[in-house]
Short mmCIF file of C-alpha atoms in Angstrom, two decimals:
data_model
loop_
_atom_site.label_atom_id
_atom_site.label_comp_id
_atom_site.label_asym_id
_atom_site.label_seq_id
_atom_site.Cartn_x
_atom_site.Cartn_y
_atom_site.Cartn_z
CA MET L 1 -62.88 1.13 -42.37
CA THR L 2 -63.32 -1.54 -39.68
CA PRO L 3 -60.40 -1.10 -36.77
CA GLN L 4 -57.99 -4.04 -36.72
CA LEU L 5 -56.30 -5.79 -33.90
CA VAL L 6 -52.77 -7.08 -34.86
CA SER L 7 -50.71 -8.89 -32.04
CA PRO L 8 -47.17 -10.39 -32.41
CA ASN L 9 -46.50 -13.97 -31.81
CA THR L 10 -45.09 -15.08 -28.55
CA VAL L 11 -43.73 -18.75 -27.19
CA LEU L 12 -47.13 -19.44 -25.49
CA ALA L 13 -49.48 -18.00 -28.05
CA ASN L 14 -47.74 -19.93 -30.54
CA ALA L 15 -48.55 -23.18 -28.52
CA LEU L 16 -52.32 -22.50 -28.33
CA LEU L 17 -55.20 -22.69 -30.61
CA ARG L 18 -57.44 -20.77 -27.91
CA ALA L 19 -56.68 -18.80 -24.86
CA GLU L 20 -58.39 -21.02 -22.64
CA ASP L 21 -56.16 -23.93 -23.58
CA VAL L 22 -53.66 -22.74 -21.09
CA LEU L 23 -56.07 -24.18 -18.50
CA THR L 24 -56.68 -27.55 -20.49
CA PRO L 25 -53.80 -29.70 -18.74
CA ARG L 26 -55.33 -28.96 -15.26
CA ILE L 27 -58.92 -29.57 -16.19
CA LEU L 28 -58.09 -32.86 -18.26
CA CYS L 29 -55.43 -34.22 -15.45
CA THR L 30 -58.27 -34.37 -12.91
CA PRO L 31 -61.49 -33.48 -14.34
CA PRO L 32 -63.04 -31.16 -11.57
CA GLU L 33 -66.87 -31.22 -11.02
CA ARG L 34 -66.82 -27.20 -11.03
CA ILE L 35 -64.39 -24.39 -11.81
CA VAL L 36 -64.26 -21.23 -9.82
CA LEU L 37 -62.23 -18.33 -11.14
CA VAL L 38 -60.75 -16.39 -8.27
CA VAL L 39 -60.04 -12.68 -8.81
CA GLY L 40 -59.06 -10.23 -6.08
CA THR L 41 -59.03 -6.38 -5.98
CA GLN L 42 -57.66 -3.97 -3.43
CA ILE L 43 -60.56 -1.75 -2.27
CA ASN L 44 -58.79 1.40 -2.17
CA GLY L 45 -61.14 3.68 -4.13
CA ALA L 46 -62.94 3.67 -7.29
CA PRO L 47 -61.79 0.94 -9.71
CA HIS L 48 -59.82 1.91 -12.91
CA ILE L 49 -59.90 0.09 -16.24
CA GLY L 50 -57.17 -2.47 -15.54
CA THR L 51 -59.38 -3.60 -12.74
CA SER L 52 -62.52 -3.76 -14.67
CA LEU L 53 -60.62 -5.48 -17.62
CA VAL L 54 -59.42 -8.53 -15.35
CA GLN L 55 -62.90 -8.66 -13.78
CA SER L 56 -64.68 -8.88 -17.29
CA LEU L 57 -62.21 -11.29 -18.45
CA SER L 58 -62.87 -13.46 -15.42
CA PHE L 59 -66.49 -13.79 -16.38
CA ALA L 60 -65.88 -14.11 -20.15
CA MET L 61 -63.25 -16.86 -19.47
CA ALA L 62 -65.59 -18.81 -17.02
CA ALA L 63 -68.30 -18.90 -19.84
CA ARG L 64 -65.76 -20.24 -22.32
CA LEU L 65 -64.59 -22.85 -20.03
CA ARG L 66 -68.31 -23.85 -19.17
CA ASP L 67 -69.16 -24.21 -22.84
CA ARG L 68 -65.95 -25.89 -23.92
CA PHE L 69 -65.70 -28.61 -21.08
CA GLY L 70 -69.37 -28.63 -20.07
CA ILE L 71 -68.26 -28.17 -16.27
CA PRO L 72 -70.19 -25.72 -14.08
CA THR L 73 -68.21 -22.40 -13.37
CA GLU L 74 -68.49 -19.40 -11.18
CA VAL L 75 -66.62 -16.15 -10.26
CA LEU L 76 -65.18 -15.71 -6.66
CA PHE L 77 -64.29 -11.92 -6.10
CA ASN L 78 -61.87 -11.14 -3.16
CA ALA L 79 -62.61 -7.54 -1.96
CA LEU L 80 -59.05 -6.92 -0.36
CA ASP L 81 -60.31 -4.45 2.17
CA ASN L 82 -56.88 -4.65 4.12
CA ALA L 83 -55.48 -2.16 1.71
CA PRO L 84 -53.93 0.80 3.56
CA TYR L 85 -56.29 3.76 4.18
CA GLU L 86 -53.89 5.97 6.44
CA LEU L 87 -50.08 5.83 6.62
CA SER L 88 -47.95 7.33 9.55
CA THR L 89 -44.50 7.35 10.84
CA ASP L 90 -43.57 7.24 14.64
CA PRO L 91 -41.13 10.43 14.70
CA ALA L 92 -39.34 8.91 18.03
CA ASN L 93 -38.06 5.84 16.15
CA GLY L 94 -38.97 5.82 12.15
CA HIS L 95 -41.18 2.91 12.27
CA GLY L 96 -43.95 3.08 9.79
CA TYR L 97 -47.76 2.37 10.58
CA GLN L 98 -50.89 1.74 8.75
CA ARG L 99 -54.67 1.69 9.22
CA ALA L 100 -56.45 -0.44 6.71
CA TYR L 101 -59.75 0.29 5.05
CA ALA L 102 -61.27 -2.50 7.26
CA GLN L 103 -60.39 -0.76 10.45
CA ALA L 104 -60.98 2.94 9.21
CA LEU L 105 -64.46 2.25 7.88
CA GLY L 106 -65.87 -0.57 9.61
CA ASN L 107 -67.85 -3.58 8.00
CA GLN L 108 -71.09 -1.63 7.27
CA ALA L 109 -69.33 1.02 5.21
CA LEU L 110 -67.24 -1.47 3.60
CA THR L 111 -70.07 -3.46 2.56
CA GLY L 112 -71.66 -0.32 1.17
CA LEU L 113 -68.60 0.67 -0.49
CA VAL L 114 -68.19 -2.73 -2.60
CA ALA L 115 -71.84 -2.74 -3.34
CA ALA L 116 -71.63 0.80 -5.00
CA LEU L 117 -68.18 0.42 -6.58
CA TYR L 118 -68.29 -3.20 -8.04
CA GLN L 119 -71.46 -4.92 -7.62
CA PRO L 120 -73.59 -3.40 -10.41
CA LEU L 121 -70.69 -4.28 -12.85
CA PHE L 122 -70.58 -7.92 -11.55
CA THR L 123 -74.26 -8.31 -11.67
CA THR L 124 -74.30 -7.15 -15.15
CA LEU L 125 -71.63 -9.43 -16.22
CA SER L 126 -73.28 -12.39 -14.38
CA GLN L 127 -76.66 -11.70 -16.03
CA ARG L 128 -75.24 -11.38 -19.53
CA LEU L 129 -73.12 -14.61 -19.45
CA GLY L 130 -75.06 -16.68 -17.14
CA ILE L 131 -72.05 -17.03 -14.68
CA PRO L 132 -72.81 -16.91 -11.11
CA HIS L 133 -70.72 -15.00 -8.73
CA ARG L 134 -69.75 -14.75 -5.04
CA VAL L 135 -68.28 -11.57 -3.44
CA GLU L 136 -66.06 -12.07 -0.23
CA THR L 137 -64.39 -9.61 1.71
CA TYR L 138 -60.69 -10.18 3.29
CA THR L 139 -62.26 -9.62 6.55
CA GLN L 140 -64.72 -12.23 6.06
CA GLN L 141 -62.11 -14.57 4.36
CA GLN L 142 -59.56 -14.10 7.44
CA ALA L 143 -62.12 -14.68 10.05
CA GLY L 144 -63.04 -17.91 8.43
CA GLU L 145 -62.28 -21.16 10.33
CA HIS L 146 -60.45 -22.82 7.31
CA PHE L 147 -58.22 -19.94 6.49
CA ARG L 148 -57.10 -19.57 10.17
CA LEU L 149 -56.44 -23.08 10.67
CA THR L 150 -54.41 -22.98 7.33
CA TRP L 151 -52.55 -20.09 8.77
CA LEU L 152 -51.93 -21.93 12.23
CA ARG L 153 -50.83 -25.16 10.81
CA LEU L 154 -48.65 -23.45 8.25
CA LEU L 155 -46.53 -21.66 10.97
CA PRO L 156 -44.40 -24.75 12.03
CA ARG L 157 -43.34 -25.12 8.41
CA LEU L 158 -42.88 -21.20 7.70
CA ASP L 159 -39.30 -21.38 8.03
CA ALA L 160 -39.03 -23.34 4.77
CA ALA L 161 -41.01 -20.55 3.01
CA ARG L 162 -40.01 -17.29 4.65
CA TRP L 163 -37.18 -16.34 2.28
CA TRP L 164 -39.62 -16.85 -0.77
CA LEU L 165 -42.23 -14.56 0.73
CA ALA L 166 -39.78 -12.06 1.84
CA PRO L 167 -36.66 -12.40 -0.24
CA SER L 168 -35.00 -9.19 1.40
CA THR L 169 -35.47 -9.86 5.01
CA GLY L 170 -36.82 -13.42 5.38
CA THR L 171 -39.47 -12.12 7.78
CA PRO L 172 -43.05 -12.18 6.07
CA HIS L 173 -45.21 -9.48 7.67
CA VAL L 174 -47.87 -10.07 9.82
CA ARG L 175 -50.24 -7.28 11.03
CA THR L 176 -52.62 -7.59 13.82
CA PRO L 177 -54.22 -4.15 14.41
CA CYS L 178 -54.47 -2.69 17.85
CA PRO L 179 -57.55 -3.95 19.52
CA GLN L 180 -58.15 -0.55 21.33
CA PRO L 181 -61.72 0.83 20.68
CA GLY L 182 -61.32 3.22 17.70
CA CYS L 183 -57.50 2.43 16.94
CA GLY L 184 -56.67 -0.11 14.59
CA TRP L 185 -53.33 0.86 13.72
CA SER L 186 -50.45 -1.65 13.19
CA GLU L 187 -46.81 -1.82 12.16
CA LYS L 188 -46.74 -1.55 8.42
CA HIS L 189 -43.54 -3.80 8.02
CA ALA L 190 -44.02 -5.47 11.29
CA GLU L 191 -40.54 -5.03 12.68
CA ARG L 192 -41.30 -5.68 16.15
CA THR L 193 -44.34 -8.00 15.64
CA ARG L 194 -43.66 -11.66 16.99
CA VAL L 195 -45.99 -14.70 16.53
CA HIS L 196 -45.92 -17.55 19.11
CA LEU L 197 -47.66 -20.88 18.77
CA THR L 198 -49.36 -21.53 22.02
CA ASP L 199 -50.59 -24.90 20.88
CA ARG L 200 -51.91 -26.67 17.86
CA GLU L 201 -54.83 -24.26 17.47
CA GLY L 202 -53.85 -21.14 18.79
CA ALA L 203 -51.28 -18.51 18.64
CA ARG L 204 -50.33 -15.27 20.63
CA VAL L 205 -49.01 -12.07 18.58
CA ASP L 206 -47.14 -9.55 20.33
CA ALA L 207 -46.90 -6.17 18.48
CA VAL L 208 -46.47 -2.52 18.96
CA CYS L 209 -49.26 0.29 18.24
CA LEU L 210 -48.43 3.99 17.21
CA ARG L 211 -50.76 5.29 19.90
CA HIS L 212 -50.83 2.63 22.57
CA GLY L 213 -47.43 1.12 22.74
CA PRO L 214 -46.86 -2.67 23.22
CA TYR L 215 -49.81 -5.01 23.20
CA GLN L 216 -50.74 -8.73 22.77
CA VAL L 217 -53.73 -10.49 20.87
CA THR L 218 -54.47 -14.01 20.28
CA ILE L 219 -55.67 -15.88 17.22
CA THR L 220 -57.79 -19.05 17.12
CA PRO L 221 -59.53 -20.74 14.46
CA THR L 222 -63.04 -19.33 15.29
CA ALA L 223 -61.91 -15.97 17.26
CA GLY L 224 -59.36 -13.44 18.13
CA ALA L 225 -57.48 -10.65 16.34
CA TYR L 226 -57.94 -9.45 12.65
CA LEU L 227 -55.14 -11.39 10.74
CA ASP L 228 -53.61 -9.05 8.19
CA LEU L 229 -50.98 -10.65 6.17
CA ALA L 230 -48.68 -9.18 3.47
CA THR L 231 -49.48 -9.84 -0.15
CA LEU L 232 -47.38 -13.01 -0.89
CA TYR L 233 -48.01 -14.39 2.65
CA ARG L 234 -51.72 -13.67 2.12
CA ASN L 235 -51.67 -15.51 -1.31
CA LEU L 236 -49.75 -18.41 0.11
CA VAL L 237 -52.41 -19.09 2.72
CA LYS L 238 -55.19 -18.45 0.78
CA GLU L 239 -54.04 -20.71 -2.01
CA LEU L 240 -53.04 -23.41 0.42
CA ALA L 241 -56.73 -23.04 1.94
CA LEU L 242 -58.37 -23.41 -1.58
CA THR L 243 -56.28 -26.22 -2.42
CA SER L 244 -57.21 -28.14 0.37
CA ALA L 245 -61.00 -26.99 0.04
CA GLY L 246 -60.76 -28.14 -3.72
CA ALA L 247 -60.15 -31.72 -2.86
CA GLY L 248 -63.81 -32.33 -3.14
CA GLY L 249 -63.79 -31.83 -6.84
CA THR L 250 -63.37 -28.00 -7.34
CA LEU L 251 -60.68 -26.55 -9.50
CA HIS L 252 -59.91 -23.00 -8.16
CA VAL L 253 -58.31 -20.95 -10.95
CA MET L 254 -56.25 -17.70 -9.72
CA VAL L 255 -57.06 -14.81 -12.29
CA LYS L 256 -54.78 -11.92 -11.96
CA GLY L 257 -53.16 -9.10 -14.01
CA GLY L 258 -49.97 -9.42 -15.87
CA ASP L 259 -47.96 -7.62 -13.34
CA TRP L 260 -48.56 -10.64 -10.96
CA VAL L 261 -46.49 -13.04 -13.20
CA PHE L 262 -43.15 -12.25 -11.36
CA GLY L 263 -44.96 -12.36 -7.91
CA SER L 264 -46.63 -15.61 -8.47
CA LEU L 265 -43.14 -17.31 -9.19
CA LEU L 266 -42.38 -16.59 -5.64
CA VAL L 267 -45.60 -17.91 -4.25
CA ASP L 268 -45.33 -21.04 -6.14
CA GLU L 269 -41.87 -21.55 -4.70
CA ALA L 270 -43.18 -20.98 -1.10
CA LEU L 271 -46.06 -23.34 -1.72
CA GLN L 272 -43.51 -26.08 -3.01
CA ALA L 273 -41.28 -25.29 0.17
CA VAL L 274 -44.18 -26.20 2.59
CA GLY L 275 -45.02 -29.61 0.88
CA LEU L 276 -47.29 -28.90 -2.28
CA THR L 277 -46.05 -30.90 -5.40
CA ARG L 278 -46.12 -29.14 -8.80
CA ILE L 279 -49.62 -30.81 -9.66
CA GLN L 280 -51.02 -29.32 -6.65
CA LEU L 281 -50.09 -25.89 -7.28
CA PRO L 282 -53.15 -23.67 -8.13
CA ALA L 283 -53.95 -22.99 -11.71
CA ARG L 284 -53.18 -19.36 -12.77
CA LEU L 285 -54.30 -17.32 -15.46
CA PHE L 286 -52.76 -13.77 -16.33
CA CYS L 287 -54.77 -11.30 -18.04
CA PRO L 288 -53.56 -8.56 -20.31
CA GLN L 289 -51.82 -5.57 -18.54
CA VAL L 290 -52.84 -2.09 -19.31
CA VAL L 291 -49.59 0.02 -19.65
CA THR L 292 -48.42 3.64 -20.05
CA ASP L 293 -46.41 4.74 -23.08
CA THR L 294 -43.30 4.14 -21.09
CA GLY L 295 -44.45 0.52 -20.62
CA ALA L 296 -45.06 0.86 -16.92
CA LYS L 297 -48.51 -0.36 -15.39
CA LEU L 298 -51.06 2.19 -15.45
CA SER L 299 -51.26 3.50 -12.11
CA LYS L 300 -53.95 5.80 -10.65
CA SER L 301 -52.09 6.59 -7.49
CA LEU L 302 -49.16 7.82 -9.34
CA ILE L 303 -51.11 9.55 -11.64
CA ARG L 304 -53.15 11.25 -8.93
CA GLY L 305 -50.25 11.94 -6.76
CA GLY L 306 -48.56 13.76 -9.50
CA TYR L 307 -45.62 11.30 -10.07
CA ALA L 308 -46.70 10.36 -13.49
CA PRO L 309 -49.05 12.27 -16.22
CA LEU L 310 -51.97 10.71 -17.60
CA PRO L 311 -50.91 8.72 -20.61
CA GLU L 312 -51.52 10.34 -24.22
CA GLY L 313 -54.72 9.16 -25.47
CA ALA L 314 -56.17 7.91 -22.08
CA ALA L 315 -59.39 9.37 -20.91
CA ASP L 316 -60.14 10.33 -17.24
CA TRP L 317 -62.69 7.60 -16.81
CA MET L 318 -59.96 4.98 -17.09
CA LEU L 319 -58.95 6.16 -13.59
CA ASP L 320 -62.24 6.21 -12.26
CA THR L 321 -64.72 4.02 -14.20
CA ARG L 322 -67.52 6.00 -12.39
CA GLN L 323 -66.85 8.72 -14.99
CA TRP L 324 -67.55 6.34 -17.82
CA PRO L 325 -69.87 8.44 -20.20
CA GLY L 326 -72.80 5.96 -20.08
CA THR L 327 -74.79 3.46 -18.08
CA ILE L 328 -73.23 0.53 -16.20
CA THR L 329 -74.96 -1.76 -18.84
CA ASP L 330 -73.44 0.01 -21.63
CA TYR L 331 -69.89 -0.22 -19.74
CA ALA L 332 -70.20 -3.86 -19.16
CA ASP L 333 -71.23 -4.67 -22.99
CA GLN L 334 -68.45 -2.87 -24.08
CA LEU L 335 -66.16 -4.71 -21.94
CA LEU L 336 -67.55 -8.08 -23.12
CA ALA L 337 -67.26 -7.10 -26.64
CA MET L 338 -63.59 -6.15 -26.08
CA SER L 339 -63.19 -9.25 -23.96
CA GLU L 340 -64.27 -11.25 -26.81
CA THR L 341 -62.05 -9.53 -29.08
CA LEU L 342 -59.01 -10.51 -26.73
CA LEU L 343 -60.06 -13.99 -26.26
CA SER L 344 -60.60 -14.54 -30.12
CA ASP L 345 -56.80 -15.23 -30.56
CA PRO L 346 -53.87 -16.21 -27.93
CA ARG L 347 -51.74 -13.32 -29.52
CA HIS L 348 -54.30 -10.97 -28.40
CA PHE L 349 -54.69 -12.22 -25.00
CA PHE L 350 -51.23 -13.00 -24.00
CA ARG L 351 -49.84 -9.48 -24.13
CA SER L 352 -50.09 -5.82 -22.60
CA TYR L 353 -52.01 -2.97 -24.11
CA SER L 354 -51.40 0.69 -23.79
CA ALA L 355 -54.08 2.68 -22.15
CA ALA L 356 -54.75 4.44 -25.25
CA GLU L 357 -55.08 1.12 -27.16
CA ILE L 358 -57.70 -0.17 -24.56
CA GLY L 359 -59.59 3.16 -24.92
CA ARG L 360 -59.64 2.39 -28.71
CA LEU L 361 -60.71 -1.28 -28.17
CA ILE L 362 -63.46 -0.52 -25.82
CA THR L 363 -65.13 2.24 -27.82
CA ALA L 364 -64.48 0.57 -31.29
CA PRO L 365 -67.83 -0.32 -32.59
CA ALA L 366 -66.98 -3.53 -34.35
CA LEU L 367 -63.28 -4.38 -34.06
CA ARG L 368 -61.95 -7.05 -36.24
CA SER L 369 -59.12 -9.60 -35.32
CA VAL L 370 -56.78 -10.13 -37.97
CA PRO L 371 -56.15 -13.83 -38.23
CA SER L 372 -52.62 -15.20 -37.21
CA PRO L 373 -50.38 -16.10 -40.32
#
């Protein structure tokens, strides 16, 4: 018997004929010359199935938008190399510190890591669907003149957005790693980090290092310290930069896992607080979330740390996709086949899936979608 996929109705799914219709209002409001689907992933080890699912759906959705609207599309992959690599606590005062992948590994090693862990899948997905793609690390992004100018010009208005970006403290975290050779430590929660505008296109940051004590760095549009922003703060600056950059006819679509739904509410409020109107907010697409049998997001860090068991019915390769029992081409083809099923009905797309169900879907030889009543 052919395996079936049956999904419940939801308010959103009931309003759509196709999953991509959720983006139709933005496309028709101001028809773009091209569409870029932006998907980001923390570079903190081998990808797991949730990461691969969002990435494959990004390519599949790009192909559907291209074919449906006749608009060139591409996928932009943000490799977030500012993920913590090492954590430490100062025993003298209890302040937490971190050293990110970018500082711990360096550009050459990071480039090799992205090339080894992600590029083969991207290349195969791109070739299968004829969708071009680009890869940009956060190191490259934060060094870009437009990104830095956006941050500098945001600073005078940050007070209006700070409680949206940090509802518990009102202080959005800025981390500028210690510039001493071979160091790179920064305060994780930036308790003693202070930012001062020196002029319209420059800022000074006072911070404290775990090893070297107080230090100062400067940030300009084209030079200066590494600018590491906390998650919501980083997304605010990135989306402000993309919104202004897209004024020339590019529609940027933020593609994220379903766990981002709640966080994006705060980012959207922050964007409006600094002056954007509702129609200027970036388009968003939330992909299905992979969860455990308790309903929590499948977390490789919790499972590997012994805080949660591997869900029943889940395979080891789901936590480390390098262990997939086959070739990368076979893996990409199975992901695209599953993506086609999930995109075949809005009910299948706008929902979550257990790890065991995803395992069934990706290995099913010919999955059949049951039509909605």
